[in-house]
PDB file of C-alpha atoms in Angstrom:
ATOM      1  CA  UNK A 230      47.518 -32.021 -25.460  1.00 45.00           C
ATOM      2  CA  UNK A 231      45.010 -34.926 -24.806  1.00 49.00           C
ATOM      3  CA  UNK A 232      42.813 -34.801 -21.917  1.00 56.00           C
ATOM      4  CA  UNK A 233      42.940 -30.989 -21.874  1.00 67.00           C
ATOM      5  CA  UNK A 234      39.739 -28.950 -22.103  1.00 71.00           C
ATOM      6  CA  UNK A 235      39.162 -25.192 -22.324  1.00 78.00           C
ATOM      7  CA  UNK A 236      37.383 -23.919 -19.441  1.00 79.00           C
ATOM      8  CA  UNK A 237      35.554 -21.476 -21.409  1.00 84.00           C
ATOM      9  CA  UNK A 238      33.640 -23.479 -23.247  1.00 88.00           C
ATOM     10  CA  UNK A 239      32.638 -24.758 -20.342  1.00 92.00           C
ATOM     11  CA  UNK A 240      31.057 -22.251 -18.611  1.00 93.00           C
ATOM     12  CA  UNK A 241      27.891 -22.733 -17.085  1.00 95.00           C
ATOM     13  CA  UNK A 242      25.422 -20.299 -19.036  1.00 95.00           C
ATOM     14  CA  UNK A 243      23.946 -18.614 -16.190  1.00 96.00           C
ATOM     15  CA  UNK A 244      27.659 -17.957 -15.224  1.00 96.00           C
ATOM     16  CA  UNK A 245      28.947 -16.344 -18.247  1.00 95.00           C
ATOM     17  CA  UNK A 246      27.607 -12.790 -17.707  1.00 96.00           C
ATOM     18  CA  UNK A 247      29.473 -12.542 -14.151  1.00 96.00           C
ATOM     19  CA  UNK A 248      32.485 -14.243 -15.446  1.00 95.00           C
ATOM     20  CA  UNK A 249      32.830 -11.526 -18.415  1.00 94.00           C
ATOM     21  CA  UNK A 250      32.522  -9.043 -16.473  1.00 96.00           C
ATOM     22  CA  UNK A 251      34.993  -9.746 -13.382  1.00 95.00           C
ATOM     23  CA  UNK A 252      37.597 -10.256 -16.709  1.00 93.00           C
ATOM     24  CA  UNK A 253      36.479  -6.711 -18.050  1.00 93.00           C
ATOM     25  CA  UNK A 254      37.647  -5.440 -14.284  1.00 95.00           C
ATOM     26  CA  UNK A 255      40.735  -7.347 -14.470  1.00 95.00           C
ATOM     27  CA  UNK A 256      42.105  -6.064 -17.440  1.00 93.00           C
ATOM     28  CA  UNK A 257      41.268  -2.631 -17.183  1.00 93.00           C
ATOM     29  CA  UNK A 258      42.443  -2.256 -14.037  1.00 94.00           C
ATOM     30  CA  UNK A 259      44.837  -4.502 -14.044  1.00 94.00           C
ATOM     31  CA  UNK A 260      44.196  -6.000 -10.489  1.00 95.00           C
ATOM     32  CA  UNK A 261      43.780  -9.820  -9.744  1.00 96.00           C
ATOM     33  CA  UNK A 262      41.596 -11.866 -11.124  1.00 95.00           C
ATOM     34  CA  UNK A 263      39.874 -13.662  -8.614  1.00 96.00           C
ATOM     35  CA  UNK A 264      36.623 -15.501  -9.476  1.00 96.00           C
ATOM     36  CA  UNK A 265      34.204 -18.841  -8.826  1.00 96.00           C
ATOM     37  CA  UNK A 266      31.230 -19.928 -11.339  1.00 96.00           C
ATOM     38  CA  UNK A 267      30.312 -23.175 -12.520  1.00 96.00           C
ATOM     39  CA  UNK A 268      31.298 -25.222 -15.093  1.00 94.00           C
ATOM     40  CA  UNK A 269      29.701 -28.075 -17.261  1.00 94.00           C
ATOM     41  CA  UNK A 270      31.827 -31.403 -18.131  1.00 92.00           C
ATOM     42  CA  UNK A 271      32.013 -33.433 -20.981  1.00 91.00           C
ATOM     43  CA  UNK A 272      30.561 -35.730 -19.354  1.00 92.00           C
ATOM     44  CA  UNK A 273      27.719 -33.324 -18.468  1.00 93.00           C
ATOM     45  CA  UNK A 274      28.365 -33.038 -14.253  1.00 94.00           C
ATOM     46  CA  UNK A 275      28.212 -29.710 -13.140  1.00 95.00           C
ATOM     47  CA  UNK A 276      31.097 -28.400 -11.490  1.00 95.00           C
ATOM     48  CA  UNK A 277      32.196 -25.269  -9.221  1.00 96.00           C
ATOM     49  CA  UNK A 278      35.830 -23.972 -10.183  1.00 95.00           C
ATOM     50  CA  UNK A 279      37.539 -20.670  -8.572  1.00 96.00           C
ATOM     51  CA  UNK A 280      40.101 -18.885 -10.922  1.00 95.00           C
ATOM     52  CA  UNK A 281      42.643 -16.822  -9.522  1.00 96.00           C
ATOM     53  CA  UNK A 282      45.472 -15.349 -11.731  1.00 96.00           C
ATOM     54  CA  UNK A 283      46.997 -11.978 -12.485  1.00 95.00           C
ATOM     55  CA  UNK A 284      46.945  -9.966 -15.460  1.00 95.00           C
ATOM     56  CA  UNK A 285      49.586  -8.853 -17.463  1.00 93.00           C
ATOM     57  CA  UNK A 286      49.579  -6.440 -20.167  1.00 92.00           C
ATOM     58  CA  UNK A 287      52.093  -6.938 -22.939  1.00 93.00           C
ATOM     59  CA  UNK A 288      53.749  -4.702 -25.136  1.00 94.00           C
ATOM     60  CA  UNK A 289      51.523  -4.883 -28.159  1.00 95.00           C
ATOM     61  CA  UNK A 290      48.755  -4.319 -25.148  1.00 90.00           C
ATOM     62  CA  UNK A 291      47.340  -7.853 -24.878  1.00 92.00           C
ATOM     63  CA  UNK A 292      46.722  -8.967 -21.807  1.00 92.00           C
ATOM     64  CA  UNK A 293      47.623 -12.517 -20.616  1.00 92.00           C
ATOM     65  CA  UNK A 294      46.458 -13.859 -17.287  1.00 90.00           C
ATOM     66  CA  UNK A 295      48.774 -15.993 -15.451  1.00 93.00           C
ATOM     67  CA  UNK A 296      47.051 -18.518 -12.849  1.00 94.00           C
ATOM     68  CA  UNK A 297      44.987 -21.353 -12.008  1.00 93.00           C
ATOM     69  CA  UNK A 298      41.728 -22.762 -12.059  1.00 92.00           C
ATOM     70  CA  UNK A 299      40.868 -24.887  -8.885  1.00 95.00           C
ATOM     71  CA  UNK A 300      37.814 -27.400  -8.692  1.00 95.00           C
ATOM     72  CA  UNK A 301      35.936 -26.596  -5.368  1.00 96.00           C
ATOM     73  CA  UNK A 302      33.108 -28.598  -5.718  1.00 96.00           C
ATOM     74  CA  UNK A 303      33.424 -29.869  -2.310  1.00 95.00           C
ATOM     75  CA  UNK A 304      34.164 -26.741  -0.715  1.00 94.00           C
ATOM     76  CA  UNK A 305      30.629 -25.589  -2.420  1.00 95.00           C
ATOM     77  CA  UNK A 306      28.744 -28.950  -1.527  1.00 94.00           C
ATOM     78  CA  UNK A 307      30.066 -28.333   2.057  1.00 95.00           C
ATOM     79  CA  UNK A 308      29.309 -25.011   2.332  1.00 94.00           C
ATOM     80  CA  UNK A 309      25.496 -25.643   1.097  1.00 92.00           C
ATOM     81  CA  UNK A 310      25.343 -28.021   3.729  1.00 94.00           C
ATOM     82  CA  UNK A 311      26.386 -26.007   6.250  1.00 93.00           C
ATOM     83  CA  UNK A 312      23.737 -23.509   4.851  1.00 94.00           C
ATOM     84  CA  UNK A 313      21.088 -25.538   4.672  1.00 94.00           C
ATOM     85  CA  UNK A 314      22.140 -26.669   8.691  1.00 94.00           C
ATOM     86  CA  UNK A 315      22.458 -23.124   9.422  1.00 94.00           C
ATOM     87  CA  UNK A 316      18.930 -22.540   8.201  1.00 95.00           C
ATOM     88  CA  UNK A 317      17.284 -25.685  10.217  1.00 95.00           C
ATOM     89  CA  UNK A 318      19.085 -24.717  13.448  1.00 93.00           C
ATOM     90  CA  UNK A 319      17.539 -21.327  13.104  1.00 95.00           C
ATOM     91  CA  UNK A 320      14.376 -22.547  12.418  1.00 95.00           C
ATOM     92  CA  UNK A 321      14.634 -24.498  15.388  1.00 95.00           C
ATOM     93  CA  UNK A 322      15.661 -21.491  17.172  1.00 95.00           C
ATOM     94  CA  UNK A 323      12.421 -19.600  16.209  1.00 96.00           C
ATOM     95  CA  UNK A 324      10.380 -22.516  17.140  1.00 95.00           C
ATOM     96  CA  UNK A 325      12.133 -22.905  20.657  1.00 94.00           C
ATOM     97  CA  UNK A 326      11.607 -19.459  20.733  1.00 95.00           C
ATOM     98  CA  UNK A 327       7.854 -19.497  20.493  1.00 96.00           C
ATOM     99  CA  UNK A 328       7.399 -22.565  22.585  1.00 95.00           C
ATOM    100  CA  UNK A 329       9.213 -20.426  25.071  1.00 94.00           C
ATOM    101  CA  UNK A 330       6.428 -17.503  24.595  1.00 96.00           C
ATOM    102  CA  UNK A 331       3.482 -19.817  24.755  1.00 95.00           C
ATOM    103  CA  UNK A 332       5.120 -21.702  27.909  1.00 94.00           C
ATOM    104  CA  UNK A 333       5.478 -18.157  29.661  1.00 94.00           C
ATOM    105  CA  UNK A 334       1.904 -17.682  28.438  1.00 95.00           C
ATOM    106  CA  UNK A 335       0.592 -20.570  29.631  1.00 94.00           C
ATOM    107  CA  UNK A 336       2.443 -19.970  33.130  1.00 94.00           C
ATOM    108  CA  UNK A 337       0.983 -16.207  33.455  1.00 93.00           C
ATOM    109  CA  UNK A 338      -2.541 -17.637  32.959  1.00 94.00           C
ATOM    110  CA  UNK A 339      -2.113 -20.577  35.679  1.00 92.00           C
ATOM    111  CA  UNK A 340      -0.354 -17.847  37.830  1.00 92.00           C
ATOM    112  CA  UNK A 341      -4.339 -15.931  37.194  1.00 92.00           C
ATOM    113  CA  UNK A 342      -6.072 -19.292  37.683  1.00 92.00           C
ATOM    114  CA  UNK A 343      -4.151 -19.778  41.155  1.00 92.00           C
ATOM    115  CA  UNK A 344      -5.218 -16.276  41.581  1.00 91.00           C
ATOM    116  CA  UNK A 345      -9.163 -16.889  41.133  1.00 91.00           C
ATOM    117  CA  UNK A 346      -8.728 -19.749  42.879  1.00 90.00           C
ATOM    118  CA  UNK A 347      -7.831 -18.618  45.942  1.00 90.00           C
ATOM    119  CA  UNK A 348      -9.920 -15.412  45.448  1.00 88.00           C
ATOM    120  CA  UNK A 349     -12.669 -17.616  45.587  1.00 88.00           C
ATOM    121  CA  UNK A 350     -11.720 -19.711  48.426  1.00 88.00           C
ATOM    122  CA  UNK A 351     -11.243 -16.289  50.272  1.00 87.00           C
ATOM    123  CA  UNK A 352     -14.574 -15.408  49.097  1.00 88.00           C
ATOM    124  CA  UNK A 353     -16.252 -18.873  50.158  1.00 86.00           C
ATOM    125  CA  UNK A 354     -14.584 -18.668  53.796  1.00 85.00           C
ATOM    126  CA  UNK A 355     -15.761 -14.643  54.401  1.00 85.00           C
ATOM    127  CA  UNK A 356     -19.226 -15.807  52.819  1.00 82.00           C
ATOM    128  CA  UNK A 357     -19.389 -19.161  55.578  1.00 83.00           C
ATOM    129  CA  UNK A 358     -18.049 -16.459  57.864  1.00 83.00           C
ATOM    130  CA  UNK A 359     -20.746 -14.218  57.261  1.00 84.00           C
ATOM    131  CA  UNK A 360     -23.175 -16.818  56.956  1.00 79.00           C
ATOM    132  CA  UNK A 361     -22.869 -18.382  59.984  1.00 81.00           C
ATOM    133  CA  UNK A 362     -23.580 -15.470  62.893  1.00 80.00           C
ATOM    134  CA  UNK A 363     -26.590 -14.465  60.146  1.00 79.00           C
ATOM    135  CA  UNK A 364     -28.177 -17.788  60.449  1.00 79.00           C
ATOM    136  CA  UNK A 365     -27.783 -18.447  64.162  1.00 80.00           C
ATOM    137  CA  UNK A 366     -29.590 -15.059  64.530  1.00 81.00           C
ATOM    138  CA  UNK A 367     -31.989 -15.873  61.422  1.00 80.00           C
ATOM    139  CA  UNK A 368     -32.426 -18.505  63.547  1.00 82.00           C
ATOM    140  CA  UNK A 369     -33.077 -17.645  67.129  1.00 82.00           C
ATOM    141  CA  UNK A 370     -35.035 -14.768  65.769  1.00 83.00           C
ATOM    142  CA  UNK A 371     -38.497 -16.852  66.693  1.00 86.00           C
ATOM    143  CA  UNK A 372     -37.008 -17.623  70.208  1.00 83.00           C
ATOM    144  CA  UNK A 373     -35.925 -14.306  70.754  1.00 80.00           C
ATOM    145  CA  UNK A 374     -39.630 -12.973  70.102  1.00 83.00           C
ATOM    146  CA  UNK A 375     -41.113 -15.904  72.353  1.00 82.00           C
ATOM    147  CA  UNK A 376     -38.439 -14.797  75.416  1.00 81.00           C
ATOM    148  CA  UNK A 377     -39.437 -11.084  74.966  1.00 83.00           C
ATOM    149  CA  UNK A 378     -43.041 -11.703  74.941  1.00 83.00           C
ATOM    150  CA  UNK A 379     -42.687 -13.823  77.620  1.00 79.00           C
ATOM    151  CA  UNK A 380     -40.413 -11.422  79.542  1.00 79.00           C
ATOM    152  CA  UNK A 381     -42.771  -8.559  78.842  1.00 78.00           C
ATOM    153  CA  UNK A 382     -45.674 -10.651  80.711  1.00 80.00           C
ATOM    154  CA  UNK A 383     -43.443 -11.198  83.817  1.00 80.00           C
ATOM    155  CA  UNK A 384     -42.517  -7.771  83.948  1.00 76.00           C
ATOM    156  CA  UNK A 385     -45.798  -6.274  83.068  1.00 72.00           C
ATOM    157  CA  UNK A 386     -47.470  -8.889  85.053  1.00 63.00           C
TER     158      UNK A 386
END
């Protein structure tokens, strides 16, 4: 027939390996064949097929598979996509992710900052509080010594 190929001679060489050995299963078990693998055109464009057939064993004990081979290229092109989306959106996960750790860092050291802040505004205020009975009697000290003097002369006087 013209505009027929065989598939096998097709077969994409890194493929070939699997592809022998899912038929080795197949036929001696005699359970579906159901396989995908690449193939190489004529025209040299790299396709992805899936086989599926069954295998039957005849009475000299051949085995013939009866099936189909399917191109699903652009179930494979989509599904890369939707890996390689997959893959971004988790990166993007990770990176929200550890914007969200340094954000709840950042927040716990403001929260400290706010802390030491008003520590030392508390601080300040007890100091002013402190410091302002200790200098009125730092300085009344002088007068205080004059008024006793003077109070001691009256009285001793």
């Amino acid at each position: 027939m013209a505009g027929t190929q065989n598939t096998r001679f097709m077969e994409h060489p890194d493929d070939v390996a699997g592809i022998e050995q899912a038929m080795v299963e197949s036929a001696q078990t005699l359970t579906q064949f159901v396989h995908e693998w690449r193939i190489i055109t004529p025209s040299a464009t790299v396709k992805w097929v899936q086989a599926a057939s069954r295998p039957e064993q005849q009475a000299d004990g051949t085995i013939i598979w009866d099936g189909l081979i399917m191109d699903i290229s652009d179930r494979k092109q989509a599904e890369a996509a939707l890996q390689q989306s997959e893959t971004e959106l988790r990166q993007k996960s990770q990176d929200l992710e550890q914007t969200l750790k340094e954000l709840q860092t950042m927040q716990l050291q403001l929260v400290q900052n706010e802390k030491m802040s008003a520590l030392g505004n508390l601080v300040a205020g007890v100091a002013r509080e402190i410091n302002n009975p200790v200098g009125f009697i730092a300085g009344n000290i002088e007068p205080a010594k004059d008024y006793i003097k003077d109070w001691r002369c009256i009285v001793a006087g």
